[in-house]
Short mmCIF file of C-alpha atoms in Angstrom, two decimals:
data_model
loop_
_atom_site.label_atom_id
_atom_site.label_comp_id
_atom_site.label_asym_id
_atom_site.label_seq_id
_atom_site.Cartn_x
_atom_site.Cartn_y
_atom_site.Cartn_z
CA UNK L 734 -20.97 9.83 13.91
CA UNK L 735 -20.38 9.84 17.66
CA UNK L 736 -19.58 6.13 17.54
CA UNK L 737 -16.25 7.15 15.98
CA UNK L 738 -15.33 8.78 19.28
CA UNK L 739 -15.22 5.36 20.96
CA UNK L 740 -11.46 4.60 21.22
CA UNK L 741 -12.04 0.96 20.26
CA UNK L 742 -13.97 1.90 17.11
CA UNK L 743 -11.49 4.65 16.26
CA UNK L 744 -8.60 2.20 16.63
CA UNK L 745 -10.24 -0.38 14.36
CA UNK L 746 -10.99 2.26 11.72
CA UNK L 747 -7.39 3.48 11.92
CA UNK L 748 -6.06 -0.05 11.46
CA UNK L 749 -8.48 -0.69 8.57
CA UNK L 750 -7.35 2.54 6.91
CA UNK L 751 -3.72 1.47 7.20
CA UNK L 752 -4.35 -1.96 5.66
CA UNK L 753 -6.43 -0.46 2.84
CA UNK L 754 -3.79 2.15 2.00
CA UNK L 755 -1.09 -0.54 1.80
CA UNK L 756 -3.23 -2.75 -0.44
CA UNK L 757 -4.11 0.23 -2.65
CA UNK L 758 -0.43 1.08 -3.08
CA UNK L 759 0.53 -2.52 -3.88
CA UNK L 760 -2.31 -2.96 -6.40
CA UNK L 761 -2.73 0.48 -7.98
CA UNK L 762 -5.50 1.40 -10.36
CA UNK L 763 -8.31 -0.73 -8.93
CA UNK L 764 -10.37 2.34 -8.04
CA UNK L 765 -12.32 0.59 -5.29
CA UNK L 766 -9.39 0.35 -2.88
CA UNK L 767 -8.43 3.97 -3.47
CA UNK L 768 -11.98 5.16 -2.76
CA UNK L 769 -12.27 2.95 0.33
CA UNK L 770 -8.92 4.21 1.61
CA UNK L 771 -10.05 7.82 1.12
CA UNK L 772 -13.29 7.17 3.04
CA UNK L 773 -11.49 5.48 5.92
CA UNK L 774 -8.84 8.20 6.09
CA UNK L 775 -11.62 10.80 6.23
CA UNK L 776 -13.19 8.96 9.18
CA UNK L 777 -9.80 8.76 10.88
CA UNK L 778 -9.29 12.48 10.40
CA UNK L 779 -12.74 13.19 11.84
CA UNK L 780 -12.08 11.13 14.96
CA UNK L 781 -8.60 12.61 15.44
CA UNK L 782 -10.03 16.14 15.15
CA UNK L 783 -12.64 15.45 17.83
CA UNK L 784 -10.76 13.25 20.30
CA UNK L 785 -7.85 13.77 22.68
CA UNK L 786 -4.72 12.64 20.85
CA UNK L 787 -0.97 12.46 21.38
CA UNK L 788 0.74 14.57 18.68
CA UNK L 789 4.01 12.66 19.06
CA UNK L 790 2.20 9.39 18.33
CA UNK L 791 0.68 10.84 15.15
CA UNK L 792 4.14 11.92 13.97
CA UNK L 793 5.56 8.48 14.81
CA UNK L 794 2.68 6.77 12.99
CA UNK L 795 3.07 8.89 9.86
CA UNK L 796 6.82 8.28 9.84
CA UNK L 797 6.20 4.56 10.23
CA UNK L 798 3.71 4.51 7.36
CA UNK L 799 6.23 6.22 5.07
CA UNK L 800 8.92 3.73 6.10
CA UNK L 801 6.59 0.78 5.52
CA UNK L 802 5.71 2.03 2.04
CA UNK L 803 9.38 2.48 1.17
CA UNK L 804 10.25 -0.90 2.68
CA UNK L 805 7.59 -2.62 0.57
CA UNK L 806 8.70 -0.79 -2.57
CA UNK L 807 12.42 -1.40 -2.15
CA UNK L 808 14.71 -4.32 -1.36
CA UNK L 809 15.38 -3.24 2.23
CA UNK L 810 17.06 -5.17 5.02
CA UNK L 811 14.94 -6.86 7.66
CA UNK L 812 15.88 -4.39 10.39
CA UNK L 813 14.48 -1.46 8.38
CA UNK L 814 11.21 -3.34 7.97
CA UNK L 815 11.17 -4.27 11.67
CA UNK L 816 11.76 -0.64 12.63
CA UNK L 817 8.94 0.56 10.39
CA UNK L 818 6.57 -2.03 11.87
CA UNK L 819 7.48 -0.98 15.41
CA UNK L 820 6.98 2.69 14.55
CA UNK L 821 3.53 2.06 13.06
CA UNK L 822 2.33 -0.12 15.93
CA UNK L 823 3.55 2.19 18.71
CA UNK L 824 2.17 5.25 16.95
CA UNK L 825 -1.18 3.60 16.35
CA UNK L 826 -1.50 2.36 19.94
CA UNK L 827 -0.92 5.78 21.44
CA UNK L 828 -2.64 8.08 18.93
CA UNK L 829 -5.67 8.36 21.21
CA UNK L 830 -5.16 9.40 24.82
CA UNK L 831 -6.42 7.02 27.48
CA UNK L 832 -8.60 8.27 30.32
CA UNK L 833 -6.57 7.26 33.35
CA UNK L 834 -4.94 4.30 31.60
CA UNK L 835 -1.96 3.75 29.33
CA UNK L 836 -4.06 2.65 26.35
CA UNK L 837 -7.31 4.26 25.25
CA UNK L 838 -8.64 1.07 23.68
CA UNK L 839 -9.26 -2.43 25.05
CA UNK L 840 -5.87 -4.13 25.66
CA UNK L 841 -6.96 -7.41 24.04
CA UNK L 842 -8.16 -5.58 20.93
CA UNK L 843 -4.91 -3.63 20.82
CA UNK L 844 -2.87 -6.84 21.17
CA UNK L 845 -4.86 -8.70 18.50
CA UNK L 846 -4.66 -5.95 15.88
CA UNK L 847 -1.04 -5.09 16.66
CA UNK L 848 0.13 -8.69 16.28
CA UNK L 849 -1.95 -9.13 13.13
CA UNK L 850 -0.62 -5.92 11.66
CA UNK L 851 2.98 -6.82 12.45
CA UNK L 852 2.65 -10.27 10.87
CA UNK L 853 0.92 -8.81 7.80
CA UNK L 854 3.59 -6.17 7.17
CA UNK L 855 6.41 -8.65 7.80
CA UNK L 856 5.01 -11.20 5.33
CA UNK L 857 4.37 -8.54 2.68
CA UNK L 858 7.86 -7.12 3.17
CA UNK L 859 9.50 -10.54 3.05
CA UNK L 860 7.65 -11.52 -0.14
CA UNK L 861 8.39 -8.20 -1.82
CA UNK L 862 12.07 -8.38 -0.88
CA UNK L 863 12.25 -11.96 -2.13
CA UNK L 864 10.74 -10.89 -5.44
CA UNK L 865 13.35 -8.16 -5.83
CA UNK L 866 16.27 -10.42 -4.88
CA UNK L 867 15.13 -13.49 -6.82
CA UNK L 868 17.57 -14.45 -9.53
CA UNK L 869 15.39 -15.04 -12.57
CA UNK L 870 15.71 -18.29 -14.48
CA UNK L 871 15.16 -16.30 -17.66
CA UNK L 872 15.67 -12.73 -18.78
CA UNK L 873 12.96 -10.61 -17.06
CA UNK L 874 13.23 -8.09 -19.89
CA UNK L 875 11.75 -10.65 -22.24
CA UNK L 876 8.36 -9.08 -21.51
CA UNK L 877 9.45 -5.94 -23.38
CA UNK L 878 7.64 -5.85 -26.69
CA UNK L 879 4.95 -8.30 -25.60
CA UNK L 880 1.30 -7.32 -25.77
CA UNK L 881 -1.24 -7.67 -23.00
CA UNK L 882 -4.48 -6.25 -21.66
CA UNK L 883 -5.18 -3.35 -19.32
CA UNK L 884 -6.93 -4.71 -16.21
CA UNK L 885 -7.70 -1.19 -15.01
CA UNK L 886 -7.75 2.30 -16.44
CA UNK L 887 -4.13 3.38 -16.62
CA UNK L 888 -3.42 7.05 -16.09
CA UNK L 889 -0.34 7.60 -13.97
CA UNK L 890 -0.51 3.96 -12.85
CA UNK L 891 -2.64 0.85 -13.06
CA UNK L 892 -2.49 -2.91 -13.63
CA UNK L 893 -2.00 -5.01 -16.77
CA UNK L 894 -2.06 -8.69 -17.67
CA UNK L 895 0.99 -9.69 -19.72
CA UNK L 896 2.49 -13.09 -20.47
CA UNK L 897 0.21 -14.88 -18.00
CA UNK L 898 0.94 -12.53 -15.08
CA UNK L 899 -0.51 -9.40 -13.47
CA UNK L 900 1.86 -6.43 -13.40
CA UNK L 901 1.78 -2.91 -12.00
CA UNK L 902 2.01 -0.52 -14.92
CA UNK L 903 2.55 3.12 -15.78
CA UNK L 904 1.85 4.98 -19.01
CA UNK L 905 2.48 8.41 -20.47
CA UNK L 906 -1.09 8.70 -21.70
CA UNK L 907 -4.39 7.41 -20.35
CA UNK L 908 -5.23 3.88 -21.47
CA UNK L 909 -8.81 2.64 -20.91
CA UNK L 910 -9.53 -0.61 -19.10
CA UNK L 911 -9.66 -3.59 -21.46
CA UNK L 912 -7.41 -1.99 -24.09
CA UNK L 913 -4.58 -3.90 -25.71
CA UNK L 914 -1.21 -2.66 -24.48
CA UNK L 915 2.39 -3.24 -25.43
CA UNK L 916 5.29 -3.29 -22.98
CA UNK L 917 7.79 -0.50 -23.67
CA UNK L 918 10.07 -0.74 -20.62
CA UNK L 919 10.50 -2.66 -17.37
CA UNK L 920 11.71 -1.14 -14.09
CA UNK L 921 11.77 -3.69 -11.29
CA UNK L 922 8.23 -5.01 -10.93
CA UNK L 923 6.65 -2.13 -12.86
CA UNK L 924 6.06 -2.09 -16.62
CA UNK L 925 5.83 1.02 -18.75
CA UNK L 926 3.17 0.34 -21.35
CA UNK L 927 1.55 2.06 -24.27
CA UNK L 928 -0.83 1.27 -27.08
CA UNK L 929 0.62 -0.81 -29.96
CA UNK L 930 0.83 2.30 -32.16
CA UNK L 931 3.33 3.83 -29.72
CA UNK L 932 5.62 0.83 -30.17
CA UNK L 933 5.59 1.30 -33.94
CA UNK L 934 6.34 5.02 -33.61
CA UNK L 935 9.32 4.34 -31.33
CA UNK L 936 10.95 1.95 -33.80
#
């Protein structure tokens, strides 16, 4: 595992962990992304524990990650998203201490991943904000009462296919993948679903 102590490798793993965590949060219940994120975060923790790091950069990075998650979940203004991107990039660049240089990793690698990360977060934030602010041509609550199919196991959260679209979903009780579901409520882009029997009981 000594290859993880190479600043370039450690930086790539850190960036990969960040991307995977964001994707896992935006598409909950897949299982694969959650497991991959856990593995990558474990590798990041291992490298951080065995390399010279800047504590302030770790704090800045964690704060930036929280801000990015909130920015992607809410209809935030562009300057909040820009601030969260800046916080993540600066924190990530300076997590590992350089030996006699400002950056521990290769400058070109740092530039490439930083620009890519900034563009990725900005696009995701813009699309999410647009989805929240979009004035629907029809009543979005029309999905309530419709039936669909669970694309993943749904415990606290998961994904469902309803009315020709994929939705993030939550449920009070565990619903196995492939089960028929009925939409009980809608909150933003998240549906609360249950099994058809629950709909009958609530009437």
